[in-house]
């Protein structure tokens, strides 16, 4: 599993939609990786949204 790919996808998504400083990027990447996903695209939208909400620092 590629943490770097997940991290790049998360950074790209958060940067396009939010202020990255308000998000725990490393925490998001860690949780996605721990769940066994290879990419953000492998996840359903609800799961990704739930993970984002748990790591919202804003």
CSV table of N, CA and C in Angstrom, one decimal:
chain,number,residue,atom,x,y,z
A,1,UNK,N,0.9,-1.2,0.0
A,1,UNK,CA,0.0,0.0,0.0
A,1,UNK,C,0.9,1.2,0.0
A,2,UNK,N,0.5,2.2,-0.7
A,2,UNK,CA,1.3,3.4,-0.9
A,2,UNK,C,0.8,4.6,-0.1
A,3,UNK,N,1.5,4.8,1.1
A,3,UNK,CA,1.1,5.9,1.9
A,3,UNK,C,1.3,7.3,1.1
A,4,UNK,N,2.4,7.3,0.3
A,4,UNK,CA,2.7,8.5,-0.4
A,4,UNK,C,1.6,8.9,-1.4
A,5,UNK,N,1.0,7.8,-2.1
A,5,UNK,CA,-0.1,8.1,-3.0
A,5,UNK,C,-1.3,8.6,-2.2
A,6,UNK,N,-1.6,8.0,-1.1
A,6,UNK,CA,-2.8,8.4,-0.3
A,6,UNK,C,-2.5,9.8,0.2
A,7,UNK,N,-1.3,10.1,0.7
A,7,UNK,CA,-1.0,11.4,1.2
A,7,UNK,C,-1.2,12.5,0.1
A,8,UNK,N,-0.7,12.2,-1.1
A,8,UNK,CA,-0.8,13.2,-2.2
A,8,UNK,C,-2.3,13.4,-2.6
A,9,UNK,N,-3.1,12.3,-2.6
A,9,UNK,CA,-4.5,12.5,-2.9
A,9,UNK,C,-5.2,13.3,-1.9
A,10,UNK,N,-4.9,13.0,-0.6
A,10,UNK,CA,-5.6,13.8,0.5
A,10,UNK,C,-5.2,15.3,0.4
A,11,UNK,N,-3.9,15.5,0.3
A,11,UNK,CA,-3.4,16.9,0.2
A,11,UNK,C,-4.1,17.6,-1.0
A,12,UNK,N,-4.1,17.0,-2.2
A,12,UNK,CA,-4.8,17.6,-3.3
A,12,UNK,C,-6.2,17.9,-3.0
A,13,UNK,N,-7.0,16.9,-2.5
A,13,UNK,CA,-8.4,17.1,-2.2
A,13,UNK,C,-8.6,18.3,-1.2
A,14,UNK,N,-7.9,18.2,-0.1
A,14,UNK,CA,-8.1,19.2,1.0
A,14,UNK,C,-7.7,20.6,0.5
A,15,UNK,N,-6.6,20.7,-0.3
A,15,UNK,CA,-6.1,22.0,-0.8
A,15,UNK,C,-7.1,22.6,-1.8
A,16,UNK,N,-7.8,21.8,-2.6
A,16,UNK,CA,-8.7,22.3,-3.5
A,16,UNK,C,-10.0,22.7,-2.9
A,17,UNK,N,-10.4,22.1,-1.7
A,17,UNK,CA,-11.7,22.4,-1.1
A,17,UNK,C,-11.7,23.1,0.2
A,18,UNK,N,-10.5,23.2,0.9
A,18,UNK,CA,-10.5,23.7,2.2
A,18,UNK,C,-9.1,24.4,2.4
A,19,UNK,N,-9.0,25.0,3.6
A,19,UNK,CA,-7.7,25.5,4.1
A,19,UNK,C,-6.9,24.4,4.7
A,20,UNK,N,-5.8,23.9,4.1
A,20,UNK,CA,-5.1,22.8,4.6
A,20,UNK,C,-4.6,22.9,6.0
A,21,UNK,N,-4.4,24.1,6.5
A,21,UNK,CA,-3.9,24.3,7.9
A,21,UNK,C,-5.0,23.9,8.9
A,22,UNK,N,-6.2,23.7,8.5
A,22,UNK,CA,-7.3,23.4,9.4
A,22,UNK,C,-7.6,21.9,9.5
A,23,UNK,N,-6.7,21.1,8.9
A,23,UNK,CA,-6.9,19.7,8.8
A,23,UNK,C,-5.6,18.9,9.3
A,24,UNK,N,-5.9,17.8,10.0
A,24,UNK,CA,-4.8,16.9,10.4
A,24,UNK,C,-4.5,15.9,9.2
A,25,UNK,N,-3.7,16.4,8.3
A,25,UNK,CA,-3.5,15.6,7.1
A,25,UNK,C,-2.8,14.3,7.4
A,26,UNK,N,-1.9,14.3,8.3
A,26,UNK,CA,-1.2,13.0,8.7
A,26,UNK,C,-2.2,12.1,9.3
A,27,UNK,N,-3.1,12.6,10.2
A,27,UNK,CA,-4.1,11.7,10.8
A,27,UNK,C,-5.0,11.1,9.8
A,28,UNK,N,-5.4,11.9,8.8
A,28,UNK,CA,-6.3,11.4,7.7
A,28,UNK,C,-5.6,10.3,7.0
A,29,UNK,N,-4.4,10.5,6.6
A,29,UNK,CA,-3.6,9.5,5.8
A,29,UNK,C,-3.4,8.3,6.6
A,30,UNK,N,-3.1,8.4,7.9
A,30,UNK,CA,-2.9,7.3,8.8
A,30,UNK,C,-4.1,6.4,8.9
A,31,UNK,N,-5.3,7.1,9.1
A,31,UNK,CA,-6.5,6.3,9.2
A,31,UNK,C,-6.9,5.6,7.9
A,32,UNK,N,-6.7,6.3,6.8
A,32,UNK,CA,-7.0,5.6,5.5
A,32,UNK,C,-6.1,4.4,5.3
A,33,UNK,N,-4.8,4.6,5.6
A,33,UNK,CA,-3.8,3.5,5.4
A,33,UNK,C,-4.1,2.4,6.3
A,34,UNK,N,-4.5,2.7,7.6
A,34,UNK,CA,-4.8,1.6,8.6
A,34,UNK,C,-6.0,0.8,8.2
A,35,UNK,N,-6.9,1.4,7.5
A,35,UNK,CA,-8.1,0.7,7.0
A,35,UNK,C,-7.8,-0.2,5.8
A,36,UNK,N,-6.6,-0.1,5.3
A,36,UNK,CA,-6.2,-1.0,4.2
A,36,UNK,C,-6.5,-0.5,2.8
A,37,UNK,N,-6.9,0.8,2.7
A,37,UNK,CA,-7.1,1.3,1.3
A,37,UNK,C,-5.8,1.7,0.6
A,38,UNK,N,-5.7,1.5,-0.7
A,38,UNK,CA,-4.6,1.8,-1.5
A,38,UNK,C,-4.6,3.3,-2.0
A,39,UNK,N,-5.8,3.7,-2.2
A,39,UNK,CA,-6.0,5.1,-2.7
A,39,UNK,C,-7.3,5.6,-2.2
A,40,UNK,N,-7.5,6.9,-2.2
A,40,UNK,CA,-8.8,7.5,-1.8
A,40,UNK,C,-9.9,7.1,-2.7
A,41,UNK,N,-9.6,6.8,-4.0
A,41,UNK,CA,-10.6,6.4,-4.9
A,41,UNK,C,-11.2,5.0,-4.5
A,42,UNK,N,-10.5,4.2,-3.8
A,42,UNK,CA,-10.9,2.9,-3.4
A,42,UNK,C,-12.0,3.0,-2.3
A,43,UNK,N,-12.2,4.2,-1.7
A,43,UNK,CA,-13.1,4.3,-0.6
A,43,UNK,C,-14.5,4.8,-1.1
A,44,UNK,N,-15.5,4.5,-0.3
A,44,UNK,CA,-16.8,5.2,-0.7
A,44,UNK,C,-16.8,6.6,-0.1
A,45,UNK,N,-17.6,7.5,-0.7
A,45,UNK,CA,-17.6,8.9,-0.3
A,45,UNK,C,-18.0,9.1,1.2
A,46,UNK,N,-18.9,8.3,1.7
A,46,UNK,CA,-19.3,8.4,3.1
A,46,UNK,C,-18.2,8.1,4.1
A,47,UNK,N,-17.4,7.1,3.8
A,47,UNK,CA,-16.3,6.7,4.7
A,47,UNK,C,-15.2,7.8,4.6
A,48,UNK,N,-14.9,8.3,3.5
A,48,UNK,CA,-14.0,9.4,3.3
A,48,UNK,C,-14.4,10.7,4.1
A,49,UNK,N,-15.7,11.0,3.9
A,49,UNK,CA,-16.2,12.2,4.6
A,49,UNK,C,-16.2,12.0,6.1
A,50,UNK,N,-16.5,10.8,6.7
A,50,UNK,CA,-16.4,10.6,8.1
A,50,UNK,C,-15.0,10.7,8.6
A,51,UNK,N,-14.0,10.2,7.8
A,51,UNK,CA,-12.6,10.3,8.2
A,51,UNK,C,-12.2,11.8,8.3
A,52,UNK,N,-12.6,12.6,7.2
A,52,UNK,CA,-12.3,14.0,7.2
A,52,UNK,C,-12.9,14.7,8.4
A,53,UNK,N,-14.1,14.4,8.8
A,53,UNK,CA,-14.8,15.1,9.9
A,53,UNK,C,-14.0,14.8,11.2
A,54,UNK,N,-13.5,13.6,11.4
A,54,UNK,CA,-12.7,13.3,12.6
A,54,UNK,C,-11.4,14.1,12.7
A,55,UNK,N,-10.9,14.6,11.6
A,55,UNK,CA,-9.6,15.2,11.6
A,55,UNK,C,-9.7,16.7,11.2
A,56,UNK,N,-10.9,17.3,11.4
A,56,UNK,CA,-11.1,18.7,11.1
A,56,UNK,C,-10.6,19.5,12.4
A,57,UNK,N,-9.6,20.3,12.2
A,57,UNK,CA,-9.0,21.1,13.3
A,57,UNK,C,-9.6,22.5,13.3
A,58,UNK,N,-10.4,22.8,12.4
A,58,UNK,CA,-11.0,24.2,12.2
A,58,UNK,C,-12.1,24.5,13.1
